[in-house]
Short mmCIF file of C-alpha atoms in Angstrom, two decimals:
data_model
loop_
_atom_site.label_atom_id
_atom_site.label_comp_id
_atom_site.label_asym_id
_atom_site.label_seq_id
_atom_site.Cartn_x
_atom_site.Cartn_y
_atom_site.Cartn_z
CA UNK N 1 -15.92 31.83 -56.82
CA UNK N 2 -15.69 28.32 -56.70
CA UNK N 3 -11.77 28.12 -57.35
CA UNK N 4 -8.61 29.87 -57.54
CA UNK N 5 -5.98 29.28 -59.76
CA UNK N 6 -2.40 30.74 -58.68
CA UNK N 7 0.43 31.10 -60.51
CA UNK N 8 3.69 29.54 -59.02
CA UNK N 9 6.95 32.38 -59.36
CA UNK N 10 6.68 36.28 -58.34
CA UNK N 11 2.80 34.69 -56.82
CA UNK N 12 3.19 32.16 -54.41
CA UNK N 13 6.69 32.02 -54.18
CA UNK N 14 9.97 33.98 -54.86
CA UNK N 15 13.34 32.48 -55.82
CA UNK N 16 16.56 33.80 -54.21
CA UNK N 17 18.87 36.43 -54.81
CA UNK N 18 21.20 35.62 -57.98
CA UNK N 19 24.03 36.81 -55.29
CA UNK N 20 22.56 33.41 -53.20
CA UNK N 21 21.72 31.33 -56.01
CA UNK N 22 25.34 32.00 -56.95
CA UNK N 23 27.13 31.13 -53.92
CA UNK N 24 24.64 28.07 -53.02
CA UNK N 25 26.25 26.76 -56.74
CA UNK N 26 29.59 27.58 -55.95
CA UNK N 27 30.00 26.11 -52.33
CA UNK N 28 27.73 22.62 -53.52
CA UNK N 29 30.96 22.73 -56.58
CA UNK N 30 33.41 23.33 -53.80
CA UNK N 31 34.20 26.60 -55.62
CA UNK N 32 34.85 30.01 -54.10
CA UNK N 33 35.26 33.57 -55.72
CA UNK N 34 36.24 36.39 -53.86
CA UNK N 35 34.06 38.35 -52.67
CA UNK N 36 34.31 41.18 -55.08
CA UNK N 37 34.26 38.24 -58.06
CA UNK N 38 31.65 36.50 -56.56
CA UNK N 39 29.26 40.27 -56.20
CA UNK N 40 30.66 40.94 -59.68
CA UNK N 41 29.79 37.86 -61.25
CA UNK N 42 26.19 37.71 -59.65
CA UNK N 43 25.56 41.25 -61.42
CA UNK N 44 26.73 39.73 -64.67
CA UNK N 45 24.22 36.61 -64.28
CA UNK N 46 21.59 39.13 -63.31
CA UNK N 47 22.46 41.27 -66.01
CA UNK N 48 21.80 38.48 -68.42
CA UNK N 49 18.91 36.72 -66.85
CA UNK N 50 20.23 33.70 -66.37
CA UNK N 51 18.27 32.92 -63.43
CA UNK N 52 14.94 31.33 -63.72
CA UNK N 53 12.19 33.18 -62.19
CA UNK N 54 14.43 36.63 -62.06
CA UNK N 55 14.88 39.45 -64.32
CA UNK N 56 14.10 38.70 -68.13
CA UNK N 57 17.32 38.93 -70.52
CA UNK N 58 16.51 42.37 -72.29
CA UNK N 59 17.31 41.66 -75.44
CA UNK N 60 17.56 38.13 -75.63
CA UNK N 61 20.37 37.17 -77.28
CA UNK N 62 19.73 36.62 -81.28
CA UNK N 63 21.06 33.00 -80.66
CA UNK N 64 18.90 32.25 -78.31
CA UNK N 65 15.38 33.82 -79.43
CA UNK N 66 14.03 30.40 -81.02
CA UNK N 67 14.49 27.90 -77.56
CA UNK N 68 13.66 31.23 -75.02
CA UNK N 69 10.17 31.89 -77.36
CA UNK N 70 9.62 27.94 -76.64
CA UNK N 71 11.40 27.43 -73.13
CA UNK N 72 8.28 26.86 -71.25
CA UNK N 73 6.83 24.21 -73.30
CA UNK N 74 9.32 21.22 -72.57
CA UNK N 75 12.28 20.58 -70.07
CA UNK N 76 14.75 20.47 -72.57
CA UNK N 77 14.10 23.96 -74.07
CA UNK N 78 14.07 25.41 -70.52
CA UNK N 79 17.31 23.92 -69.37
CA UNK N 80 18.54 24.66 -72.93
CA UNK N 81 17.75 28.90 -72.47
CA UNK N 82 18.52 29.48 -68.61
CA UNK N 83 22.22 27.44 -69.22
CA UNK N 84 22.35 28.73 -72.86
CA UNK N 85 21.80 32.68 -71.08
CA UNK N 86 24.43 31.61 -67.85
CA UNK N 87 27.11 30.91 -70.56
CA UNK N 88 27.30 34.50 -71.81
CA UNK N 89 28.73 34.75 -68.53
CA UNK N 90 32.52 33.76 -67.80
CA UNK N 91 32.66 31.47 -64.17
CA UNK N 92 35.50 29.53 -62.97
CA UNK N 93 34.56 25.72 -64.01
CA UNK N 94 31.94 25.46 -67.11
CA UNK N 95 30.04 22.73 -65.11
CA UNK N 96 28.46 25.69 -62.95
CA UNK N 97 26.27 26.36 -65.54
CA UNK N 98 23.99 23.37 -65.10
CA UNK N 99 25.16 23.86 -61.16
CA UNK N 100 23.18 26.86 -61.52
CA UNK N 101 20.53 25.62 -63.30
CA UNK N 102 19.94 22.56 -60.88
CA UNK N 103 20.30 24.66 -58.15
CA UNK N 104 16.93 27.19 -59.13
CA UNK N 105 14.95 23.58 -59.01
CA UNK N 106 15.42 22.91 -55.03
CA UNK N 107 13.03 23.86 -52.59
CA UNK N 108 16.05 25.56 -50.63
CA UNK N 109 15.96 27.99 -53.95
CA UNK N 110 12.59 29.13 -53.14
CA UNK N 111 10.89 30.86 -50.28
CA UNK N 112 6.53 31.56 -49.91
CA UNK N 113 5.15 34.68 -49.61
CA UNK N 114 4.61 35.46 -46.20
CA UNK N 115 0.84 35.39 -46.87
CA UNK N 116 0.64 32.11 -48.98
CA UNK N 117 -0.04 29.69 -46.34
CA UNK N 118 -2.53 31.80 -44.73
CA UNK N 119 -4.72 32.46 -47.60
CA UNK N 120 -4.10 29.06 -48.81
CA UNK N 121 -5.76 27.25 -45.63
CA UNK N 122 -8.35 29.72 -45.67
CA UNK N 123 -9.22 28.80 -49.10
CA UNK N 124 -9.13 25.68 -48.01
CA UNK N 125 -11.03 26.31 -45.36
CA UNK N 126 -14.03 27.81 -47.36
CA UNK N 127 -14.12 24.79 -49.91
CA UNK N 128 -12.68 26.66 -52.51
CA UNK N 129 -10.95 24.48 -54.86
CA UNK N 130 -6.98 25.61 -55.83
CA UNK N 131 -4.75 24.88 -58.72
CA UNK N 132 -1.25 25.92 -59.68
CA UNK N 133 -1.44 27.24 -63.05
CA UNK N 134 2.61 27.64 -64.19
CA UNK N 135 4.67 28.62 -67.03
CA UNK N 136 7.54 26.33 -66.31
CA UNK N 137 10.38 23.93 -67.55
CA UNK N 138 10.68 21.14 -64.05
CA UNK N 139 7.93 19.68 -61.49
CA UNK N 140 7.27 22.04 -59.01
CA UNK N 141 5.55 20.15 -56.88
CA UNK N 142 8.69 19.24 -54.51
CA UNK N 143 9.00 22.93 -53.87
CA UNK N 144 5.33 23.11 -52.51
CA UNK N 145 5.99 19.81 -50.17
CA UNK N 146 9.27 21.10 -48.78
CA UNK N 147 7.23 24.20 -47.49
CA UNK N 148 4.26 22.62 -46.37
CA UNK N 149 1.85 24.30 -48.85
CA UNK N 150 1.14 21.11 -51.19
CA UNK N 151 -1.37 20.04 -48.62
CA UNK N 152 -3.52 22.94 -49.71
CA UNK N 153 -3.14 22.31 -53.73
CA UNK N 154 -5.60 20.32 -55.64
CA UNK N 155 -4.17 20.14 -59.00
CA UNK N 156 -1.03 21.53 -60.65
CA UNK N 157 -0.95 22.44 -64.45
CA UNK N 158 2.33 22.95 -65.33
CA UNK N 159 3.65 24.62 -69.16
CA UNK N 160 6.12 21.89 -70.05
CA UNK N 161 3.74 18.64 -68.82
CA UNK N 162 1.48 20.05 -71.37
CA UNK N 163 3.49 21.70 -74.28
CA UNK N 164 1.70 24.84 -74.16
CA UNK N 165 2.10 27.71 -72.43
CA UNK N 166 0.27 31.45 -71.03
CA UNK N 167 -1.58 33.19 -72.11
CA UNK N 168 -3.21 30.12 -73.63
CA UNK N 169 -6.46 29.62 -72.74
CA UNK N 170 -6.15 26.07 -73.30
CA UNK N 171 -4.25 25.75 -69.94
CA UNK N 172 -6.56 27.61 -68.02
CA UNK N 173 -9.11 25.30 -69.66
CA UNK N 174 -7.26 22.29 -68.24
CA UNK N 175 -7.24 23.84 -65.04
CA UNK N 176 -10.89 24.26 -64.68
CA UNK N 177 -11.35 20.91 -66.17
CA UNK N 178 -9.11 19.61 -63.47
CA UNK N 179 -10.87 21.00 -60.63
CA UNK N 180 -14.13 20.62 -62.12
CA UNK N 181 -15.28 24.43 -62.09
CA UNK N 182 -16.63 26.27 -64.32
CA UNK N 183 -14.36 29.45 -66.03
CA UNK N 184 -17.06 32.06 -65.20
CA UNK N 185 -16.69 30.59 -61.17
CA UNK N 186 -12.41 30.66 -61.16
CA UNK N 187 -10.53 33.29 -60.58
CA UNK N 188 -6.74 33.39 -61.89
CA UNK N 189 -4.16 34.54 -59.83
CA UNK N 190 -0.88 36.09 -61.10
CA UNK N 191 1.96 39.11 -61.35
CA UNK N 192 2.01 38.78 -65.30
CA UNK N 193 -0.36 40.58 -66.88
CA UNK N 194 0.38 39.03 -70.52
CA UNK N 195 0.84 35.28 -69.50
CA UNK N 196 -2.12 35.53 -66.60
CA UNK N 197 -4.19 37.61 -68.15
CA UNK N 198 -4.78 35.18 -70.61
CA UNK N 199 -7.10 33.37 -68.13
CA UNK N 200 -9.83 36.08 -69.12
CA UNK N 201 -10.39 35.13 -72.64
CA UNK N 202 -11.52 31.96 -71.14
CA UNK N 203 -13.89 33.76 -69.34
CA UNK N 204 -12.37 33.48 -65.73
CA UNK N 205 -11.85 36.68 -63.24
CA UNK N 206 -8.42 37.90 -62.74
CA UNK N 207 -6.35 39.50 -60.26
CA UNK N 208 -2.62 40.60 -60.17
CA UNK N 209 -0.21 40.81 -57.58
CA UNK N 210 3.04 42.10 -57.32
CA UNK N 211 6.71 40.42 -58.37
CA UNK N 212 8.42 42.23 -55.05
CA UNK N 213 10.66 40.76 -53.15
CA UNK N 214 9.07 38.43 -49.87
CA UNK N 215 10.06 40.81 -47.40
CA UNK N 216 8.41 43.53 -49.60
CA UNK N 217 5.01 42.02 -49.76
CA UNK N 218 3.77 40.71 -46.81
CA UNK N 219 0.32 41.00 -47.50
CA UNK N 220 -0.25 41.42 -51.74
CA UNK N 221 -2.19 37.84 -51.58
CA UNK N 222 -4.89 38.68 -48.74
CA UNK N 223 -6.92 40.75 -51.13
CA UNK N 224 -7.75 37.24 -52.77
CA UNK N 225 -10.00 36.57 -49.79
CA UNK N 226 -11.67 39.39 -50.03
CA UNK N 227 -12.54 38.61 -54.01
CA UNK N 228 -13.37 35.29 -53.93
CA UNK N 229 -14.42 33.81 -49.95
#
């Protein structure tokens, strides 16, 4: 393989608890719940899947269906969903919503796989090329600096910068284009099988990881050396 193209949430990184993602919001409001409100609460975001690279809503609300079908292809309809999902929940000032929803964007939000750098510089270290294939409504890319790992990107194709979205080959195809590699020489990273997966109709290989939490997977992205160096 001559690259590897990773996707960015439940791959390379996982964001934080909703309980943490919660209380981050609340204390950089000045805002405080209890804590049996603020546990309670946290379920209830959960529960709706109001936070961005967490649990899906199951079912999405009828309201909501048209921007959450869309929400990956431009900032607005992925802001729209995530605070649009957040306000089926009741919270104690109604600016918390987009609180919340800055909040999933920092790199405090996120944290790497234990195994990401690792593999990353070994990559790196073989010549093998590396892009950041994402379904996603916000640039990523400050995430990757704040933890060091940018160094070890080459490109970043990113849903909303290009108004499509995986399992479209088309982004793959960018991708590939980007790194100059050839499908049939890339392999596709991911935990989704639906949106990654997608990478195969353009003829690249594919391999899936996990969505666990980081302290559950210590290890799920060595394999990819194995495959590819």
């Amino acid at each position: 393989m001559a690259a590897v193209l990773f996707d960015f949430s439940g791959t390379l990184f996982r964001i934080e608890s909703t309980e943490a993602w919660l209380r981050a919001a609340l204390t950089g409001a000045g805002l405080t719940l209890s804590g049996p409100e603020l546990a309670e609460t946290a379920r209830a975001l959960q529960a709706a899947g109001a936070l961005p690279g967490g649990a899906n809503p199951l079912p999405v609300p009828e309201e909501l269906a048209g921007v959450w079908e869309v929400r990956d292809e431009s900032s607005a309809a992925h802001r729209a969903a995530y605070t649009g999902l957040s306000r089926k929940v009741p919270l104690p000032d109604p600016r918390l919503h987009d609180v919340l929803y800055d909040r999933h964007m920092t790199p405090a939000a996120w944290t790497p796989y234990p195994d990401a750098a690792e593999v990353l510089s070994a990559l790196r270290g073989h010549g093998v090329a590396v892009g950041v294939v994402s379904n996603i409504g916000w640039d990523l890319r400050p995430v990757f600096r704040a933890h060091g790992l940018d160094r070890y990107v080459d490109t970043y194709v990113l849903s909303y910068e290009h108004g499509i979205r995986k399992p479209d080959p088309r982004l793959f195809e960018t991708a590939c284009a980007a790194l100059g590699t050839e499908p049939g020489q890339t392999l596709m990273v991911g935990d989704d099988r639906r949106a990654d997966g997608g990478a195969a109709a353009l003829g690249c290989g594919v391999h899936f990881v996990d969505h666990l939490p980081v302290t559950e997977r210590p290890a799920g992205l060595r394999p990819v050396l194995d495959l590819v160096c």
